[in-house]
């Protein structure tokens, strides 16, 4: 019995003497000037639909592990489905109908586990996974993006993700008796302006 007690005490002392991994947590507010643009193509031309009137209330969390020189980012950005403008009244109306804006008023971009490895450089890469919720359907995708330090003291998280309408159980729009067909693949481009809280 004494032997077991000595082993237990030795283990406690050993574990207590091990260096503890330090970590820091930062909160980043997503500023209202952030941009999310959906880019697509038809059989005739390309189109862009940009989100306006973003509230700027969302927060991303960064967990830093300075000794290992990496960080993990997570958080969610919520956009109004009807805030997207395609710079053409008919196309904007079609976009809102396609994403079922009345039934599903929010488009969500949720960063799950973005890992930032090259700390301290002017342009840092992050890789991980993102969940996009569109028209009430949530899908997960691998993603790569960049982190830029701006001269005004803010930070820009920039990236792009290719998705398809079919990923979200949406049929690509067809207009004018089939004369205009939207391609299945679209690109979600984002430039999130971050302010450290």
PDB file of N, CA, C and O in Angstrom, residues 17 48 58 124 126 147 180:
ATOM      1  N   UNK A  17       5.562  19.562 -11.870  1.00  0.00           N
ATOM      2  CA  UNK A  17       6.811  20.221 -12.272  1.00  0.00           C
ATOM      3  C   UNK A  17       6.926  20.409 -13.783  1.00  0.00           C
ATOM      4  O   UNK A  17       7.820  21.095 -14.259  1.00  0.00           O
ATOM      5  N   UNK A  48     -21.873  39.787 -59.846  1.00  0.00           N
ATOM      6  CA  UNK A  48     -21.449  39.887 -58.455  1.00  0.00           C
ATOM      7  C   UNK A  48     -22.623  40.363 -57.615  1.00  0.00           C
ATOM      8  O   UNK A  48     -23.364  41.261 -58.028  1.00  0.00           O
ATOM      9  N   UNK A  58     -20.583  40.977 -34.960  1.00  0.00           N
ATOM     10  CA  UNK A  58     -20.025  39.648 -34.724  1.00  0.00           C
ATOM     11  C   UNK A  58     -18.599  39.731 -34.178  1.00  0.00           C
ATOM     12  O   UNK A  58     -17.892  40.718 -34.390  1.00  0.00           O
ATOM     13  N   UNK A 124      -0.099  36.455 -43.150  1.00  0.00           N
ATOM     14  CA  UNK A 124      -0.129  35.139 -42.514  1.00  0.00           C
ATOM     15  C   UNK A 124      -1.231  34.273 -43.114  1.00  0.00           C
ATOM     16  O   UNK A 124      -2.325  34.743 -43.398  1.00  0.00           O
ATOM     17  N   UNK A 126      -3.939  31.061 -42.997  1.00  0.00           N
ATOM     18  CA  UNK A 126      -4.758  30.280 -42.085  1.00  0.00           C
ATOM     19  C   UNK A 126      -5.443  29.180 -42.889  1.00  0.00           C
ATOM     20  O   UNK A 126      -5.907  29.421 -44.014  1.00  0.00           O
ATOM     21  N   UNK A 147      -4.261  36.659 -43.560  1.00  0.00           N
ATOM     22  CA  UNK A 147      -4.431  37.694 -42.552  1.00  0.00           C
ATOM     23  C   UNK A 147      -3.439  38.805 -42.849  1.00  0.00           C
ATOM     24  O   UNK A 147      -2.231  38.556 -42.949  1.00  0.00           O
ATOM     25  N   UNK A 180     -30.871  32.406 -70.589  1.00  0.00           N
ATOM     26  CA  UNK A 180     -29.829  32.762 -69.622  1.00  0.00           C
ATOM     27  C   UNK A 180     -29.797  31.697 -68.533  1.00  0.00           C
ATOM     28  O   UNK A 180     -30.782  31.478 -67.839  1.00  0.00           O
TER      29      UNK A 180
END
